[in-house]
């Protein structure tokens, strides 16, 4: 790179870069600018719209649906975070050791990640149905007398969607941890073992510090994707967002305003801006925590 | 769009881990000897997790195969169908044009995979192996877009696609995802790990940029290309929100949107919905099972080596 590799005309690199750059500009950067512009209009899904000033943002302040959506998002994030930072790490430790057939298990654990969220949610809809597997088993065991309304109660529906997200995410974060575990020094583990540290103590004092950076990264990924949840809640609630729309997420609201004669792309854009700020917060907080921990 | 920031994507491991050094990977997999007790405990745990992760899929498969006369609501769940039948699969195809939906999904996926392989390897190569003005700025732009969740821009992306006259078309579904910023960065990372001396030698031998790209660059980043291809395919095949927004005509639905449509029509027939989900699930599992070798190797190559 330093010298000698310049055998090229000045525009050659640009010929290679321009397709990707064009896509970036047309489908990423311009839409981010246009989101802000649209949020000051009342653009419709069909046809144009006109400038309405801050009206959309005033409406946001009094939007009860948005308040529920934000509450759901926060609950989603707070519940998902501990489960999805810890369980996948335990799984990664479990599949890290080369055992006969371990590739099969790794691949199988990854299956829920590969499947579409729609497929997964439809499967769980059937399992959590009033007459589905979970209620059937629980009744058989005599734990409950009547079916639990997993799909029609406001809080149970939210909880079901959260469990689904956790279940579907396990394999994904497992793979990231697995890559990170490869970098944790084997010597440290051996030294600790020679000193008589139990596997649990080695896990806490060697493994966890070794993957700390990855853990922060994973926490950011979990938070952001929890705030962006759509398919799970949409399918589990049959597209209705639960009783009285109280199980909507912000993305579900954006989708609802994106279509039909009742649709309002301007308002959907204002909601998008809310989503942006909501997702930036955990990123900043966790990045800051990481820096502090690194300094200490 | 959602394809770009889908959670099912490889992720760069942060620098703090990367700098921990490149130890021989094989050596890092635990200690050499495993006691028989540990082996038993490990396998028990593995089987337990296996049941949790693939159990629901098996249950759905079983439901889809159960005969119409069979009680699927029994208190004691039966995994094996008493009267196995494929009739529900035929029924799904009679009710919704599921083969057309599959064709639509394949078309979108092929466009997205092709676009990403070509577009991001070209750009990744130029950004990592060639010198030109504004290189850092361009690279920064690609990095900056990663911060933005795709859902934030999805509405104005729709407006852009509509203004291009592509609303309610499959091309409109595929177009925004055809070159993903993350894929460009993955390819950038892969090309960067080649020693620069190779390029210098090729230049001395009179190779031009194109020849260096085709004969030196591409063959050495096959692992990352396969990761990009697999993830682009999975992302396009599984995507739901974006095609739901773009497509209004039921004839043009992709499988995921069509499935949702089916579940609305047949919410009272779990066997039919089960068959529909299996039609969408089985192809992706086959693709993944065939490619998983490249996938796990490629993820390590792309994520760890840096």
XYZ file of C-alpha atoms in Angstrom:
602
model
C 0.000 0.000 0.000
C 2.840 2.352 0.814
C 4.484 2.316 -2.595
C 4.567 0.544 -5.880
C 0.902 -0.405 -6.147
C -0.146 2.690 -8.040
C -0.182 1.144 -11.489
C -3.643 2.495 -12.222
C -5.463 5.497 -13.630
C -6.955 7.884 -11.106
C -10.512 6.849 -11.874
C -9.986 3.077 -11.685
C -10.699 2.834 -7.930
C -13.803 4.933 -8.424
C -15.143 2.563 -11.071
C -15.006 -0.201 -8.463
C -16.371 1.893 -5.591
C -19.137 3.753 -7.389
C -21.829 1.025 -7.459
C -21.591 0.518 -3.699
C -21.306 4.240 -3.064
C -24.358 4.929 -5.210
C -26.362 2.381 -3.212
C -25.168 3.921 0.021
C -26.211 7.389 -1.087
C -29.560 6.437 -2.625
C -30.743 3.841 -0.110
C -29.051 4.842 3.149
C -27.844 8.417 3.334
C -30.534 10.138 1.293
C -33.328 8.268 3.125
C -31.900 9.363 6.477
C -31.994 12.992 5.375
C -35.376 12.517 3.750
C -36.797 11.007 6.955
C -36.211 14.333 8.675
C -37.737 16.254 5.746
C -40.754 13.940 5.554
C -41.393 14.266 9.266
C -42.460 17.885 8.681
C -45.036 16.880 6.071
C -48.257 14.921 5.896
C -47.116 12.771 2.953
C -49.466 9.920 2.081
C -48.632 6.359 1.028
C -50.280 7.169 -2.286
C -49.482 10.563 -3.757
C -47.783 13.586 -2.210
C -48.255 15.712 0.869
C -47.617 19.180 2.146
C -45.536 20.912 4.795
C -47.206 20.888 8.215
C -44.438 22.248 10.438
C -44.128 20.675 13.859
C -47.607 19.206 13.872
C -46.424 15.591 13.722
C -44.178 16.111 16.719
C -46.966 17.728 18.697
C -49.143 14.718 17.924
C -46.326 12.422 19.091
C -46.376 13.986 22.539
C -50.009 13.039 23.079
C -49.918 9.697 21.275
C -51.090 7.072 23.736
C -50.129 4.233 21.357
C -46.570 5.518 21.230
C -46.416 5.597 25.011
C -47.392 1.928 25.169
C -44.929 1.116 22.391
C -42.090 2.817 24.247
C -43.005 1.089 27.499
C -43.043 -2.257 25.690
C -39.660 -1.481 24.142
C -38.094 -0.732 27.497
C -39.542 -3.889 29.060
C -38.360 -5.849 26.040
C -34.843 -4.547 26.390
C -34.596 -4.937 30.149
C -35.787 -8.552 30.057
C -33.799 -9.600 26.993
C -30.466 -8.133 28.107
C -29.523 -10.454 31.000
C -30.805 -13.621 29.316
C -29.140 -12.967 25.993
C -25.794 -11.886 27.429
C -25.478 -14.907 29.763
C -27.144 -17.915 28.106
C -25.324 -17.679 24.759
C -21.992 -17.472 26.604
C -22.829 -20.653 28.526
C -23.827 -22.276 25.243
C -20.593 -21.178 23.594
C -18.588 -22.718 26.441
C -20.633 -25.892 26.021
C -19.980 -26.241 22.284
C -16.427 -24.901 22.390
C -14.833 -28.218 23.231
C -14.173 -30.460 20.252
C -16.298 -33.541 20.857
C -17.567 -36.047 18.315
C -20.687 -34.606 16.672
C -20.149 -31.109 18.035
C -20.584 -29.569 14.556
C -24.033 -31.083 14.384
C -24.990 -29.507 17.713
C -23.558 -26.112 16.719
C -25.512 -26.155 13.479
C -28.698 -27.309 15.189
C -28.437 -24.598 17.864
C -28.157 -22.071 15.066
C -31.327 -23.244 13.273
C -33.705 -20.778 14.996
C -31.488 -17.917 13.794
C -31.679 -19.076 10.195
C -35.460 -19.468 10.212
C -37.568 -16.462 9.347
C -39.080 -14.617 12.297
C -42.438 -15.151 10.608
C -41.997 -18.922 10.537
C -40.765 -18.959 14.121
C -43.619 -16.770 15.351
C -46.228 -18.901 13.567
C -44.765 -22.023 15.178
C -44.885 -20.440 18.624
C -48.377 -19.168 17.986
C -49.452 -22.777 17.609
C -47.462 -23.909 20.659
C -48.832 -21.103 22.857
C -52.402 -21.337 21.556
C -55.188 -21.898 24.101
C -55.271 -25.512 22.957
C -51.584 -25.702 22.060
C -48.674 -27.669 23.426
C -47.797 -25.558 26.466
C -51.343 -25.209 27.772
C -52.048 -28.884 27.026
C -49.004 -30.052 28.957
C -49.595 -27.684 31.862
C -53.191 -28.828 32.169
C -52.144 -32.449 31.990
C -49.675 -31.883 34.795
C -52.387 -30.109 36.760
C -50.389 -26.889 37.051
C -53.276 -24.819 35.685
C -57.021 -25.396 35.557
C -57.800 -23.392 32.410
C -55.617 -22.339 29.467
C -53.382 -19.333 29.996
C -54.155 -16.617 27.421
C -50.600 -16.303 26.094
C -51.753 -14.651 22.889
C -54.595 -12.423 24.067
C -53.511 -10.984 27.419
C -51.534 -7.761 27.205
C -48.676 -8.829 29.458
C -48.591 -12.529 28.596
C -48.421 -11.657 24.902
C -45.491 -9.336 25.523
C -43.797 -11.988 27.630
C -44.378 -14.613 24.922
C -42.822 -12.377 22.282
C -39.857 -11.698 24.570
C -39.309 -15.427 25.175
C -39.464 -15.994 21.445
C -36.868 -13.303 20.796
C -34.575 -14.798 23.431
C -35.027 -18.299 22.033
C -34.335 -17.133 18.477
C -31.286 -15.086 19.497
C -29.401 -17.737 21.515
C -27.581 -19.288 18.553
C -26.625 -15.972 17.023
C -24.868 -14.595 20.085
C -23.430 -18.052 20.792
C -21.484 -17.855 17.523
C -20.097 -14.411 18.342
C -18.987 -15.628 21.787
C -17.503 -18.734 20.213
C -15.256 -16.593 18.009
C -14.249 -14.535 21.056
C -13.545 -17.600 23.224
C -10.936 -18.650 20.682
C -8.952 -15.638 21.821
C -9.109 -16.324 25.556
C -5.701 -17.636 26.532
C -5.557 -21.334 27.110
C -2.528 -20.864 29.359
C -4.575 -18.745 31.772
C -7.122 -21.527 32.079
C -4.436 -24.117 32.630
C -2.624 -21.998 35.187
C -5.864 -21.442 37.075
C -6.602 -25.161 36.931
C -3.160 -26.019 38.296
C -3.784 -23.568 41.131
C -6.854 -25.614 41.955
C -9.552 -23.241 40.678
C -12.880 -24.994 40.100
C -14.468 -24.809 36.630
C -16.989 -22.297 37.964
C -14.278 -20.028 39.359
C -12.301 -20.323 36.126
C -15.433 -19.339 34.216
C -15.942 -16.270 36.387
C -12.326 -15.178 36.683
C -10.825 -16.232 33.362
C -13.530 -16.683 30.741
C -15.754 -13.712 31.538
C -12.931 -11.130 31.724
C -11.571 -12.601 28.496
C -14.776 -11.938 26.559
C -15.682 -8.671 28.271
C -15.298 -6.567 25.112
C -17.515 -8.961 23.186
C -20.033 -8.854 26.002
C -20.383 -5.081 25.681
C -20.757 -5.391 21.912
C -23.401 -8.058 22.374
C -25.285 -5.948 24.920
C -25.443 -3.133 22.375
C -26.679 -5.503 19.681
C -29.314 -6.963 22.019
C -30.593 -3.561 23.148
C -30.837 -2.170 19.658
C -32.547 -5.232 18.233
C -34.952 -5.421 21.205
C -36.008 -1.833 20.516
C -36.514 -2.656 16.841
C -38.718 -5.707 17.372
C -41.426 -6.174 14.784
C -42.197 -9.612 13.331
C -42.566 -11.507 16.618
C -45.137 -9.116 18.069
C -46.851 -8.598 14.733
C -47.410 -12.307 14.067
C -48.121 -13.415 17.644
C -50.783 -10.723 17.961
C -52.201 -11.541 14.512
C -51.115 -8.119 13.222
C -53.360 -6.349 15.713
C -50.834 -5.353 18.355
C -52.630 -7.094 21.207
C -55.715 -5.921 23.136
C -56.440 -2.292 22.257
C -53.113 -2.048 20.422
C -51.261 -2.113 23.729
C -48.684 -4.595 22.475
C -47.468 -2.485 19.584
C -43.791 -1.745 19.162
C -42.498 1.473 17.635
C -41.687 -0.332 14.380
C -45.215 -1.773 14.306
C -46.612 1.748 14.545
C -44.317 2.866 11.722
C -45.553 -0.020 9.597
C -49.199 0.750 10.382
C -48.814 4.328 9.188
C -47.033 3.196 6.030
C -50.088 1.927 4.228
C -53.670 2.520 3.215
C -55.829 5.596 2.976
C -55.442 6.187 6.690
C -51.666 6.056 6.331
C -49.423 9.025 6.977
C -45.804 8.752 5.893
C -45.042 12.083 7.537
C -46.143 10.819 10.920
C -44.395 7.487 10.297
C -41.198 9.459 9.664
C -41.616 11.373 12.907
C -41.977 7.995 14.657
C -38.796 6.862 12.877
C -36.938 9.782 14.404
C -38.179 8.754 17.851
C -36.926 5.234 17.109
C -33.543 6.614 16.125
C -33.091 8.496 19.390
C -34.371 5.581 21.426
C -31.838 3.204 19.864
C -28.936 5.632 20.130
C -29.303 5.943 23.914
C -28.312 2.376 24.889
C -25.453 2.490 22.390
C -24.018 5.620 23.965
C -24.545 4.393 27.525
C -22.905 1.021 26.912
C -20.045 2.488 24.892
C -19.390 4.864 27.778
C -19.542 2.095 30.372
C -17.065 0.140 28.276
C -14.625 3.011 28.106
C -14.856 3.610 31.853
C -14.261 -0.064 32.575
C -11.301 -0.069 30.205
C -9.782 2.964 31.926
C -10.184 1.524 35.396
C -33.474 -1.528 4.922
C -33.911 -4.412 7.268
C -31.663 -6.754 5.329
C -28.711 -4.574 6.141
C -29.000 -4.589 9.889
C -30.642 -7.947 10.343
C -29.466 -9.583 13.554
C -28.596 -12.719 11.634
C -25.348 -11.281 10.400
C -21.675 -11.724 11.178
C -20.205 -9.091 13.374
C -16.746 -7.750 13.731
C -15.305 -8.574 17.122
C -14.076 -5.417 18.849
C -10.447 -4.504 18.705
C -9.813 -5.237 22.372
C -10.389 -8.917 21.699
C -8.588 -8.908 18.442
C -5.412 -7.551 19.915
C -5.381 -10.434 22.364
C -3.209 -12.105 19.754
C -3.566 -14.860 17.258
C -3.134 -18.002 19.183
C -3.367 -21.279 17.346
C -7.086 -21.806 17.341
C -7.057 -25.549 17.629
C -5.115 -25.355 20.873
C -7.666 -23.106 22.480
C -10.431 -25.666 22.519
C -10.219 -26.758 26.109
C -7.709 -29.150 27.614
C -6.505 -32.253 25.938
C -8.230 -34.795 28.146
C -11.885 -34.985 29.115
C -13.003 -37.173 31.969
C -15.808 -39.658 31.183
C -18.094 -37.921 33.690
C -17.565 -34.579 32.028
C -18.269 -36.149 28.658
C -21.599 -37.572 29.853
C -22.629 -34.290 31.472
C -21.705 -32.357 28.343
C -23.680 -34.628 26.043
C -26.702 -34.528 28.361
C -26.626 -30.733 28.289
C -26.144 -30.706 24.519
C -29.170 -32.939 24.011
C -31.211 -30.809 26.411
C -30.422 -27.642 24.450
C -31.034 -29.518 21.205
C -34.572 -30.316 22.358
C -35.196 -26.685 23.202
C -33.820 -25.324 19.938
C -35.162 -27.741 17.346
C -38.067 -29.253 19.280
C -40.561 -26.582 18.142
C -39.650 -27.158 14.490
C -40.176 -30.912 14.870
C -43.505 -30.287 16.573
C -44.603 -28.091 13.679
C -43.399 -30.652 11.136
C -45.384 -33.317 12.957
C -48.510 -31.144 13.035
C -48.236 -30.542 9.306
C -48.182 -34.296 8.660
C -51.061 -35.279 10.924
C -54.191 -36.526 9.174
C -57.369 -34.454 9.240
C -59.146 -37.097 11.298
C -56.415 -37.084 13.917
C -56.917 -35.126 17.135
C -54.106 -32.569 17.273
C -55.371 -31.091 20.519
C -54.673 -34.120 22.710
C -53.567 -33.493 26.261
C -50.678 -35.877 25.809
C -48.767 -34.521 22.845
C -47.951 -37.065 20.150
C -44.905 -36.298 18.110
C -45.384 -39.045 15.543
C -48.470 -38.632 13.374
C -50.855 -41.604 13.601
C -52.141 -41.062 10.065
C -49.272 -39.351 8.244
C -50.349 -37.450 5.143
C -48.992 -34.835 2.771
C -52.476 -33.602 1.881
C -52.092 -30.331 3.846
C -49.179 -29.353 1.655
C -51.358 -29.821 -1.405
C -54.135 -27.908 0.300
C -51.835 -24.953 1.007
C -50.886 -24.870 -2.660
C -54.558 -24.963 -3.636
C -55.426 -22.087 -1.305
C -52.601 -19.645 -1.879
C -50.199 -19.600 -4.856
C -47.392 -20.839 -2.638
C -45.151 -21.953 -5.532
C -45.402 -18.466 -7.042
C -44.503 -17.014 -3.657
C -41.504 -19.289 -3.543
C -40.480 -18.206 -7.043
C -40.818 -14.570 -5.930
C -38.665 -15.216 -2.850
C -36.037 -17.008 -4.925
C -35.940 -14.159 -7.433
C -35.480 -11.538 -4.704
C -32.851 -13.658 -2.945
C -30.873 -14.264 -6.141
C -30.825 -10.546 -6.970
C -29.719 -9.663 -3.444
C -27.013 -12.343 -3.310
C -25.674 -11.486 -6.777
C -25.675 -7.754 -6.106
C -23.878 -8.135 -2.805
C -21.195 -10.502 -4.068
C -20.347 -8.256 -7.014
C -20.896 -4.818 -5.495
C -19.283 -5.354 -2.123
C -16.260 -7.293 -3.349
C -15.490 -4.606 -5.939
C -15.815 -1.820 -3.400
C -14.077 -3.772 -0.634
C -11.145 -4.460 -2.935
C -10.789 -0.836 -4.027
C -11.052 0.500 -0.487
C -8.460 -1.881 0.934
C -5.938 -2.395 -1.890
C -5.972 0.765 -3.982
C -4.908 4.289 -3.157
C -7.135 7.172 -4.094
C -8.292 10.520 -2.771
C -11.172 10.550 -0.294
C -10.658 6.848 0.413
C -10.935 7.395 4.171
C -14.052 9.537 3.797
C -15.770 6.900 1.690
C -14.816 4.239 4.216
C -16.159 6.433 7.000
C -19.480 6.778 5.205
C -19.875 3.005 5.054
C -19.036 2.725 8.755
C -21.419 5.520 9.708
C -24.450 3.791 8.205
C -23.994 0.838 10.544
C -25.121 2.962 13.466
C -28.461 3.553 11.813
C -31.044 0.818 12.370
C -32.643 -0.020 9.028
C -36.152 0.501 10.371
C -35.470 4.189 10.945
C -35.110 4.878 7.227
C -37.576 2.301 5.971
C -40.330 4.835 5.260
C -38.232 7.189 3.189
C -36.644 4.180 1.512
C -40.147 3.255 0.480
C -40.683 6.775 -0.826
C -37.452 6.499 -2.854
C -38.491 3.139 -4.316
C -41.938 4.543 -5.098
C -40.417 7.530 -6.894
C -38.313 5.153 -8.962
C -41.622 3.625 -10.054
C -40.814 0.351 -8.314
C -43.458 0.241 -5.583
C -45.312 -3.065 -5.615
C -42.631 -4.794 -7.715
C -40.253 -7.589 -6.756
C -37.355 -5.576 -8.130
C -38.326 -2.854 -5.689
C -38.168 -5.410 -2.876
C -34.679 -6.553 -3.881
C -33.116 -3.249 -4.929
C -32.189 -1.504 -1.640
C -30.586 -4.641 -0.212
C -28.504 -5.405 -3.273
C -25.368 -3.809 -1.815
C -25.183 -3.711 1.973
C -22.742 -1.411 3.770
C -21.861 -4.149 6.247
C -20.951 -6.508 3.405
C -18.674 -3.887 1.872
C -16.880 -3.615 5.230
C -16.629 -7.402 5.577
C -15.024 -7.628 2.147
C -12.781 -4.676 2.978
C -11.604 -6.513 6.076
C -10.990 -9.736 4.156
C -8.997 -8.115 1.350
C -6.963 -6.106 3.843
C -5.488 -9.221 5.431
C -3.593 -10.076 2.219
C 0.084 -9.073 2.364
C 0.810 -5.988 0.259
C 3.953 -7.608 -1.192
C 1.753 -9.888 -3.284
C 0.279 -6.849 -4.990
C 3.686 -5.292 -5.473
C 4.982 -8.449 -7.105
C 1.954 -8.563 -9.390
C 2.473 -4.935 -10.399
C 6.104 -5.679 -11.219
C 4.853 -8.512 -13.413
C 2.630 -6.013 -15.199
C -0.749 -7.007 -13.744
C -3.400 -4.311 -13.864
C -6.029 -3.616 -11.215
C -8.583 -5.917 -12.795
C -6.152 -8.830 -12.999
C -5.081 -8.322 -9.397
C -8.710 -8.341 -8.341
C -9.667 -11.481 -10.247
C -6.530 -13.605 -9.887
C -5.112 -12.538 -6.522
C -7.861 -10.854 -4.523
C -10.944 -12.974 -5.122
C -9.417 -16.452 -4.657
C -8.089 -15.542 -1.227
C -11.333 -14.184 0.196
C -13.626 -17.038 -0.767
C -14.513 -17.709 2.867
C -15.822 -14.178 3.402
C -17.626 -14.198 0.062
C -19.490 -17.323 1.108
C -20.457 -15.692 4.421
C -21.730 -12.642 2.547
C -23.653 -14.870 0.137
C -25.203 -17.052 2.853
C -26.249 -14.094 4.975
C -27.583 -12.155 2.001
C -29.637 -15.180 1.046
C -30.975 -15.761 4.545
C -31.680 -12.058 5.000
C -33.595 -11.761 1.732
C -35.468 -15.030 2.198
C -36.497 -14.268 5.782
C -37.225 -10.563 5.472
C -40.778 -9.617 6.327
C -41.219 -5.915 7.115
C -39.766 -4.502 3.893
C -41.717 -6.698 1.406
C -44.809 -6.127 3.573
C -44.431 -2.380 3.037
C -43.473 -2.483 -0.657
C -45.909 -5.119 -1.928
C -49.645 -4.506 -2.053
C -50.652 -6.999 -4.698
C -51.136 -10.522 -3.221
C -49.870 -12.109 -6.444
C -46.465 -10.578 -5.885
C -46.023 -11.603 -2.257
C -42.860 -13.292 -1.124
C -43.137 -16.415 1.030
C -43.006 -14.662 4.401
C -45.686 -12.141 3.490
C -47.760 -14.877 1.845
C -47.491 -16.998 4.976
C -48.803 -14.212 7.112
C -51.662 -13.880 4.635
C -52.308 -17.635 4.900
C -52.348 -17.530 8.679
C -54.946 -14.768 8.584
C -57.153 -16.805 6.265
C -56.743 -20.115 8.059
C -56.261 -19.183 11.671
C -58.530 -22.104 12.596
C -56.514 -24.772 10.814
C -53.126 -25.294 12.461
C -52.285 -28.204 10.134
C -52.446 -25.931 7.113
C -50.405 -23.168 8.709
C -47.898 -25.773 9.854
C -47.531 -27.038 6.290
C -47.095 -23.460 5.061
C -44.373 -22.690 7.596
C -42.542 -25.871 6.657
C -42.616 -24.873 2.974
C -40.843 -21.632 3.921
C -38.551 -23.258 6.493
C -37.246 -26.371 4.753
C -35.473 -24.625 1.812
C -33.549 -22.286 4.090
C -32.519 -25.132 6.371
C -31.250 -27.105 3.383
C -29.289 -24.095 2.113
C -27.801 -23.599 5.544
C -27.031 -27.274 6.163
C -25.204 -27.474 2.830
C -23.250 -24.259 3.416
C -22.641 -24.438 7.165
C -19.076 -25.670 6.666
C -18.120 -22.480 4.807
C -20.220 -20.473 7.171
C -18.553 -21.426 10.440
C -15.107 -21.241 8.841
C -15.890 -17.908 7.219
C -17.280 -16.359 10.386
C -14.046 -17.137 12.189
C -11.996 -15.838 9.270
C -13.980 -12.628 8.970
C -14.609 -11.933 12.606
C -11.429 -12.925 14.350
C -8.551 -12.437 12.011
C -9.368 -8.812 11.327
